[in-house]
Short mmCIF file of C-alpha atoms in Angstrom, two decimals:
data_model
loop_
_atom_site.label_atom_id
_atom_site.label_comp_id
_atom_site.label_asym_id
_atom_site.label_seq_id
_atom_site.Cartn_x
_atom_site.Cartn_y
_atom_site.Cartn_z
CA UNK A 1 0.00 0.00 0.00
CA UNK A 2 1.38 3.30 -0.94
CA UNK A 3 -0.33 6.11 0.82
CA UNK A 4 -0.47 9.82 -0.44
CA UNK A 5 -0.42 13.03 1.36
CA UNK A 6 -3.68 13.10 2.00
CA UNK A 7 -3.85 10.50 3.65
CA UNK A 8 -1.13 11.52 5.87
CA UNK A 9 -2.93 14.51 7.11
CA UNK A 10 -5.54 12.37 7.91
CA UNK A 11 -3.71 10.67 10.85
CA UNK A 12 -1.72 13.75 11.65
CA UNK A 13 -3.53 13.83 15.15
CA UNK A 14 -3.39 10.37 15.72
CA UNK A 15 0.30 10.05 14.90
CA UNK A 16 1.56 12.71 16.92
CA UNK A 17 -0.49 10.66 19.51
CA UNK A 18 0.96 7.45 19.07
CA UNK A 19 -2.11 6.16 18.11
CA UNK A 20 -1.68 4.69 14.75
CA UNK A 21 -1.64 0.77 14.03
CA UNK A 22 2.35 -0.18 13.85
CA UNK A 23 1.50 -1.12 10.04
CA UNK A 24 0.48 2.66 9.04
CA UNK A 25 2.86 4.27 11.17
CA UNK A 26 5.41 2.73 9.24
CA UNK A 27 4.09 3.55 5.77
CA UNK A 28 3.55 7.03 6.82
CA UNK A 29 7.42 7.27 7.98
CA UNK A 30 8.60 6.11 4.88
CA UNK A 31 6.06 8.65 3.09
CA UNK A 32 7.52 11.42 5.73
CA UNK A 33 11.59 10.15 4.52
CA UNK A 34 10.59 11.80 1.09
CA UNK A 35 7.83 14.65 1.33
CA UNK A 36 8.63 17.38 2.29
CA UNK A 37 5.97 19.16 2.44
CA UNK A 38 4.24 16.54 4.57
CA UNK A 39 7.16 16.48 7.11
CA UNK A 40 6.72 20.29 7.14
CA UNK A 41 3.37 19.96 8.13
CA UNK A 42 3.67 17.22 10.88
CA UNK A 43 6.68 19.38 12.26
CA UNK A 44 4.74 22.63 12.41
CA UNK A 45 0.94 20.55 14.11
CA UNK A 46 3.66 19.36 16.66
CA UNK A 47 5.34 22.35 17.46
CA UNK A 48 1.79 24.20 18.08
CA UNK A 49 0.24 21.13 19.69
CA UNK A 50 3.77 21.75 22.17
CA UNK A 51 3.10 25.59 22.54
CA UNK A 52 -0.61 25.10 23.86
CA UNK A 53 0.67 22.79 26.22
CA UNK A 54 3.29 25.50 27.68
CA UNK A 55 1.29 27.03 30.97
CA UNK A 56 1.86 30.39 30.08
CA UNK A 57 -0.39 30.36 27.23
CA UNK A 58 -3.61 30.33 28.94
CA UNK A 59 -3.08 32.09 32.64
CA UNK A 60 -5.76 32.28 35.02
CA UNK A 61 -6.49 35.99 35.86
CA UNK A 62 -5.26 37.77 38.75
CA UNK A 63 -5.98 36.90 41.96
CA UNK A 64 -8.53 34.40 40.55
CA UNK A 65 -7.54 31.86 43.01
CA UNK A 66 -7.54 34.13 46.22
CA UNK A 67 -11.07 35.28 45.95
CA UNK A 68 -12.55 31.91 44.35
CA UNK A 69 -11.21 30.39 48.14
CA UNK A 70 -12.34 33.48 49.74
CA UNK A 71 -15.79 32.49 48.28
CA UNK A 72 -15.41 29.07 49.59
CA UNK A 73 -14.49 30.03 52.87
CA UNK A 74 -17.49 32.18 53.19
CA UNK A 75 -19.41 29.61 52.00
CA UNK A 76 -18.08 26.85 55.08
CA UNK A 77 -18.64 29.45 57.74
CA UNK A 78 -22.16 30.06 56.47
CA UNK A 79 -22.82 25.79 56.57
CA UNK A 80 -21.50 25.62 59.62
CA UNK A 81 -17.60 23.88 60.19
CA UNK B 1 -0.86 14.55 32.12
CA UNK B 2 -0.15 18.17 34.26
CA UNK B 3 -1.77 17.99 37.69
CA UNK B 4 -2.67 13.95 37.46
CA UNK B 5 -4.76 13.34 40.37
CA UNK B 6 -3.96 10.39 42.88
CA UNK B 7 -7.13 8.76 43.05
CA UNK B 8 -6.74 6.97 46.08
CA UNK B 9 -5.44 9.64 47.81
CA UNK B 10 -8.08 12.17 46.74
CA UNK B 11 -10.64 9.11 47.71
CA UNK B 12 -9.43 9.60 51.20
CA UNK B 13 -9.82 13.32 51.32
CA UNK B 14 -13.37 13.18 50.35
CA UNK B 15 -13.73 10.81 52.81
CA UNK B 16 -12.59 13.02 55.82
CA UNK B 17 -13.92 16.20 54.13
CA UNK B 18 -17.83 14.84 54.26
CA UNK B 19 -16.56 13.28 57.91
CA UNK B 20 -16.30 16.92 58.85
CA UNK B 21 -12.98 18.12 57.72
CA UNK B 22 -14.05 20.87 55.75
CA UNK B 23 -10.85 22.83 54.96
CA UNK B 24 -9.30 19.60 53.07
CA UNK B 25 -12.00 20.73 50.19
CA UNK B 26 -9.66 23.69 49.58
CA UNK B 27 -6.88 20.86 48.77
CA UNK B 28 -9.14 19.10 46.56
CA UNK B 29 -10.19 21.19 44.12
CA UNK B 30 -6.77 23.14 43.52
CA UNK B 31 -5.98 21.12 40.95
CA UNK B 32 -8.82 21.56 39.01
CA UNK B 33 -8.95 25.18 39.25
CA UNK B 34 -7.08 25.79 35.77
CA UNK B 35 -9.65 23.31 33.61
CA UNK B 36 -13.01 23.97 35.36
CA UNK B 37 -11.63 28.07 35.18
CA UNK B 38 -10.74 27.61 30.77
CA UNK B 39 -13.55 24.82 30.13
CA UNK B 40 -16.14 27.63 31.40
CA UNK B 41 -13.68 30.44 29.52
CA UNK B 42 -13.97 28.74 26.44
CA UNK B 43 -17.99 28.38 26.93
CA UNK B 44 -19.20 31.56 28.45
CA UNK B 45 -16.05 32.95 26.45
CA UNK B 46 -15.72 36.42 28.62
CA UNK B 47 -13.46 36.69 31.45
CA UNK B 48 -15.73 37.92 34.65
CA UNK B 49 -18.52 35.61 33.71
CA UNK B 50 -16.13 32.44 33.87
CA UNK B 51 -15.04 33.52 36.59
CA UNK B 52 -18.12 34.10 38.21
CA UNK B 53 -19.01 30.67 36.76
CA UNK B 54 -16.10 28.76 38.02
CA UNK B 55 -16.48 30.07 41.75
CA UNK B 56 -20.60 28.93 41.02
CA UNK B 57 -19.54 25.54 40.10
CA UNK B 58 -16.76 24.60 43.08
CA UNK B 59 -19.81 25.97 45.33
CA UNK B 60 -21.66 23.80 43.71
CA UNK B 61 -19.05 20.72 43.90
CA UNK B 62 -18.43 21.29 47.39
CA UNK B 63 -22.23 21.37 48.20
CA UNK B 64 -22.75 18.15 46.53
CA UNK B 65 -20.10 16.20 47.09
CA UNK B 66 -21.62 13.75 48.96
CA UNK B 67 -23.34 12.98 45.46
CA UNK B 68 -19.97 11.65 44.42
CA UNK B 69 -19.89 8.12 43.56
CA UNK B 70 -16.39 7.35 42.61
CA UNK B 71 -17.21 5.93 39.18
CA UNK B 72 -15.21 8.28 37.68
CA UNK B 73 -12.06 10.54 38.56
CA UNK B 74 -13.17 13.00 40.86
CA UNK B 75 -11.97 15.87 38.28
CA UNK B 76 -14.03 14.73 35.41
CA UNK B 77 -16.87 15.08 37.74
CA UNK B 78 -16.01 18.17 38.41
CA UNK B 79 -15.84 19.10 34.67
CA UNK B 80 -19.07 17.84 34.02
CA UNK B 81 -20.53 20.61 36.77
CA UNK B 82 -18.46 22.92 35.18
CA UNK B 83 -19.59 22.30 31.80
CA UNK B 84 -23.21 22.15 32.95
CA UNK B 85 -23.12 25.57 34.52
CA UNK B 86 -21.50 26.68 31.04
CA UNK B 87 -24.42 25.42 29.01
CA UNK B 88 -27.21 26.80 31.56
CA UNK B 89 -25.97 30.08 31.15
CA UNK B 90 -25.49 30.04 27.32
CA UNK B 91 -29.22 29.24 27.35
CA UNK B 92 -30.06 32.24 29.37
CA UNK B 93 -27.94 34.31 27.33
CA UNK B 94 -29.32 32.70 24.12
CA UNK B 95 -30.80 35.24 22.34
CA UNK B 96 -27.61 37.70 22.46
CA UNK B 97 -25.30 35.14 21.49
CA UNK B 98 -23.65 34.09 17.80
CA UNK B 99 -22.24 30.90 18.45
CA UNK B 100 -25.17 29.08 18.75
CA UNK B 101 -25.69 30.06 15.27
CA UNK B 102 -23.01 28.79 14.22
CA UNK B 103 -22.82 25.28 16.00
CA UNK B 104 -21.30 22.75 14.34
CA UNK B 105 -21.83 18.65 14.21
CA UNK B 106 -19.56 16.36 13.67
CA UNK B 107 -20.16 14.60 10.17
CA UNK B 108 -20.68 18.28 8.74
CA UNK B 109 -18.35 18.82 6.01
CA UNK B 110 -15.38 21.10 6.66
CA UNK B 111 -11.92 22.18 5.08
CA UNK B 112 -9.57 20.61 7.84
CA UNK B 113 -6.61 20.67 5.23
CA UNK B 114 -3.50 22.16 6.98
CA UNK B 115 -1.59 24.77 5.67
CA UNK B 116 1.32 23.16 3.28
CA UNK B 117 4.70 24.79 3.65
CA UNK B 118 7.90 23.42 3.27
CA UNK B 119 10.17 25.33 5.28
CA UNK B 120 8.94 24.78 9.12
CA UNK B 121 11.15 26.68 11.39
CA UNK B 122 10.42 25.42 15.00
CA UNK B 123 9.12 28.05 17.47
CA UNK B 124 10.81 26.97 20.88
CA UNK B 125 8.47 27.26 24.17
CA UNK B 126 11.45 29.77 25.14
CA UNK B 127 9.47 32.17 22.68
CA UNK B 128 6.22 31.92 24.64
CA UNK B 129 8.38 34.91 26.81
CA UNK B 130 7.13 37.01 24.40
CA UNK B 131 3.63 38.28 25.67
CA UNK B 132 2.56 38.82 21.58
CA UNK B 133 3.24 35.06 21.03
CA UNK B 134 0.72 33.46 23.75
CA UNK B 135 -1.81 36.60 23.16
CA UNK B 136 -1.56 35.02 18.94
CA UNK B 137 -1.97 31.19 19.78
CA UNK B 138 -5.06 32.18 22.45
CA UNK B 139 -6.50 34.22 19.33
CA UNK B 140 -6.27 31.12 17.27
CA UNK B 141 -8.15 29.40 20.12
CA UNK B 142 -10.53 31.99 19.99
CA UNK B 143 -11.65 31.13 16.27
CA UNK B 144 -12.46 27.74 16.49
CA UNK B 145 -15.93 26.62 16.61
CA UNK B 146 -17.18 25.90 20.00
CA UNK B 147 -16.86 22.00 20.00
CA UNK B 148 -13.49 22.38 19.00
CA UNK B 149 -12.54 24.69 21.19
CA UNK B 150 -13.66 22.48 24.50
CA UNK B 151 -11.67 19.38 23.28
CA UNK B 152 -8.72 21.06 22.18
CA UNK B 153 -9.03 23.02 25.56
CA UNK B 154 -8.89 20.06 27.27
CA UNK B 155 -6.65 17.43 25.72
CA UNK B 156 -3.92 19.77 24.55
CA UNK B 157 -3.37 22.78 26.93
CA UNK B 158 -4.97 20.63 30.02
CA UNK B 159 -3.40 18.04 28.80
CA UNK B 160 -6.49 15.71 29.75
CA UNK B 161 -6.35 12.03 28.16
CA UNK B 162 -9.31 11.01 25.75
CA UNK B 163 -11.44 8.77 28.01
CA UNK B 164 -11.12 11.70 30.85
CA UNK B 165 -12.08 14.46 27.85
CA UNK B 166 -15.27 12.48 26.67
CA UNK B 167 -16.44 12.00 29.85
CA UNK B 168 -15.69 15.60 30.77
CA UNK B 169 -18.26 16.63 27.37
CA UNK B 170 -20.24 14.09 27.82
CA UNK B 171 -18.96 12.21 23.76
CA UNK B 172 -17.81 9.51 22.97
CA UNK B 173 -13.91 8.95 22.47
CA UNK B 174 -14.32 8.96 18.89
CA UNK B 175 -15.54 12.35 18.54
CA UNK B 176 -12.93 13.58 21.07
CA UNK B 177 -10.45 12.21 18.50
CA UNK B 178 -12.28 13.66 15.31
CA UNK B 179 -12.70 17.23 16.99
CA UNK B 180 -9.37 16.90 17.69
CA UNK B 181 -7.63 16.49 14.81
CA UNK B 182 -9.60 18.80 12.77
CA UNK B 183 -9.08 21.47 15.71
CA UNK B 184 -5.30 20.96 15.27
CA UNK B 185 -5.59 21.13 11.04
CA UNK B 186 -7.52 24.50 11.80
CA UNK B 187 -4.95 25.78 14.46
CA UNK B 188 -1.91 24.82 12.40
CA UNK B 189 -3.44 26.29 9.56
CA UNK B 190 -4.30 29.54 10.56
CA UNK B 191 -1.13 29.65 12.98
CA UNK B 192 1.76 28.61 10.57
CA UNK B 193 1.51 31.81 8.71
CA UNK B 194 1.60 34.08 11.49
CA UNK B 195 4.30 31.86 14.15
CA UNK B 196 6.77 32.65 11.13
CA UNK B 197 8.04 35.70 12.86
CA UNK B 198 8.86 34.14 16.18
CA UNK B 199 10.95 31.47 14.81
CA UNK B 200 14.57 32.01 15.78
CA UNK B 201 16.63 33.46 12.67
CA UNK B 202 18.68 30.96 10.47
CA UNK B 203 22.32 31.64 11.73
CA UNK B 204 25.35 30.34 9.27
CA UNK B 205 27.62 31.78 6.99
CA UNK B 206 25.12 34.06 5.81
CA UNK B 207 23.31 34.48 9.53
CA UNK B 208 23.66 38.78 8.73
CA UNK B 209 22.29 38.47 5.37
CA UNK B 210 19.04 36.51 6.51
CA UNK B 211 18.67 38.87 9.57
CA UNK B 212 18.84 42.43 7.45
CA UNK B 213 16.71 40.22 5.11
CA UNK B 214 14.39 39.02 7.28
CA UNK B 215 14.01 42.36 8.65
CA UNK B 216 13.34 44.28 6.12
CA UNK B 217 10.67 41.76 4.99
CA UNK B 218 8.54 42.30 8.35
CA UNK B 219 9.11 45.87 8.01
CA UNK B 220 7.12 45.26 4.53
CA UNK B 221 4.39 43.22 5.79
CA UNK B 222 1.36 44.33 7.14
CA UNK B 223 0.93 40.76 9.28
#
């Protein structure tokens, strides 16, 4: 079986995962050893898949864990510790 | 997996919390602060109301905890109030909102072809220093349809596995891995154009020439 670029970007998601049967994974290496373009594109869903996963993407706001345990504390006195 | 709970151990302290510990709750639900907070973000999708949401839902996790069977981690449980308080107040706010509109289903057709380049020039997490960077990859987040959004909010900057994710939105694994892929085609393909400029410059024997180069082409372009 000789698979095409399409079909690569197909399993993109699933082969950054791991999740690929052992059979595909190696027919889309050996696709990956001679197209560029699709080793480009693998390359560049992995780096952003790696940025998202850096913490300082998505912050929580100020003080956003201060007053949502001041809440909670208010809430425990009011139920009765 | 960031945060990855110790079941037995959290077991425990809901144990001694509904015994009358009360203060261990505070323990608890720390780690779970940063997914309930950007699951309800990426629903209610304006700052004061998710917050306003996520302090709504630990009240309401700490209130009902007795409800809580086990069957599943404690934090997916969690993320299911979470998500739940999300949707009730989307339906309140209903009439004043697009993105219902705009919802999308999974076997609708879609262009989830990534962007084809040739030259990919790595963006190290070093670059993520630079405010502009993490304020362009949240935009990105910010234009994905809503079921994308959640997933990819979940698997990839929560870093949630798939079985915790569906249970989390209440889908099956499947879709989890369908949403996800196309929500990584659509990131990468409205990203690659625009990370470009925080790739680090191409040093070598011609290292000045690509700089002044490279320079004066962002000088030129309005991106």
């Amino acid at each position: 079986m000789r698979i095409n670029c399409k079909h690569v970007w197909e399993h993109i998601s699933a082969y950054i995962d791991g999740e690929v049967a052992a059979d595909l994974r190696v027919e889309i290496d050996r696709h990956l050893e001679t197209c560029e373009i699709c080793s480009a594109v693998l390359d560049s869903t992995r780096n952003v898949v790696v940025l998202y996963a850096d913490d300082r993407v998505f912050e929580l706001p100020t003080g956003f864990s201060e007053r949502l345990h001041e809440r909670l504390e208010e809430e425990m006195e009011v139920s009765g510790s | 997996m960031k945060n990855a709970p110790n079941p037995e151990a959290e077991a425990d302290c809901i144990r001694r919390i509904l015994a009358g510990e009360k203060q261990l709750f505070h323990e608890l639900i720390r780690p779970c602060e940063r997914p309930i907070y950007f699951l309800l973000f990426s629903i209610v999708r304006n700052e004061a109301e998710a917050e306003d949401a996520a302090q709504e839902t630990v009240l309401k996790i700490y209130r009902n905890l007795h409800l809580f069977r086990g069957e599943s981690q404690f934090r997916t449980w969690a993320l299911s109030i979470a998500r739940n308080e999300g949707l009730g107040r989307l339906r309140k706010a209903e009439s004043r909102r697009e993105d219902s509109l705009d919802a999308l289903s999974d076997d609708q057709a879609g262009d989830f072809t990534p962007a084809i380049l040739t030259s990919w020039r790595e963006v190290p997490n070093l670059a993520l220093e630079q405010k502009e960077l993490a304020a362009v990859l949240r935009q990105a987040i910010d234009g994905l349809p809503e079921i994308y959004r959640n997933v990819v909010l979940l698997r990839d900057i929560e870093e949630m596995d798939v079985r915790e994710t569906a249970a989390a939105l209440g889908i099956t694994e499947g879709a989890v891995k369908v949403r996800l892929h196309r929500a990584r085609a659509l990131l990468q393909r409205s990203l690659a154009p625009r990370l470009k400029g925080f790739a680090p410059k191409r040093g070598g024997l011609f290292g000045w020439a690509q700089k002044s180069r490279d320079k004066t082409m962002r000088q030129g372009e309005a991106e």
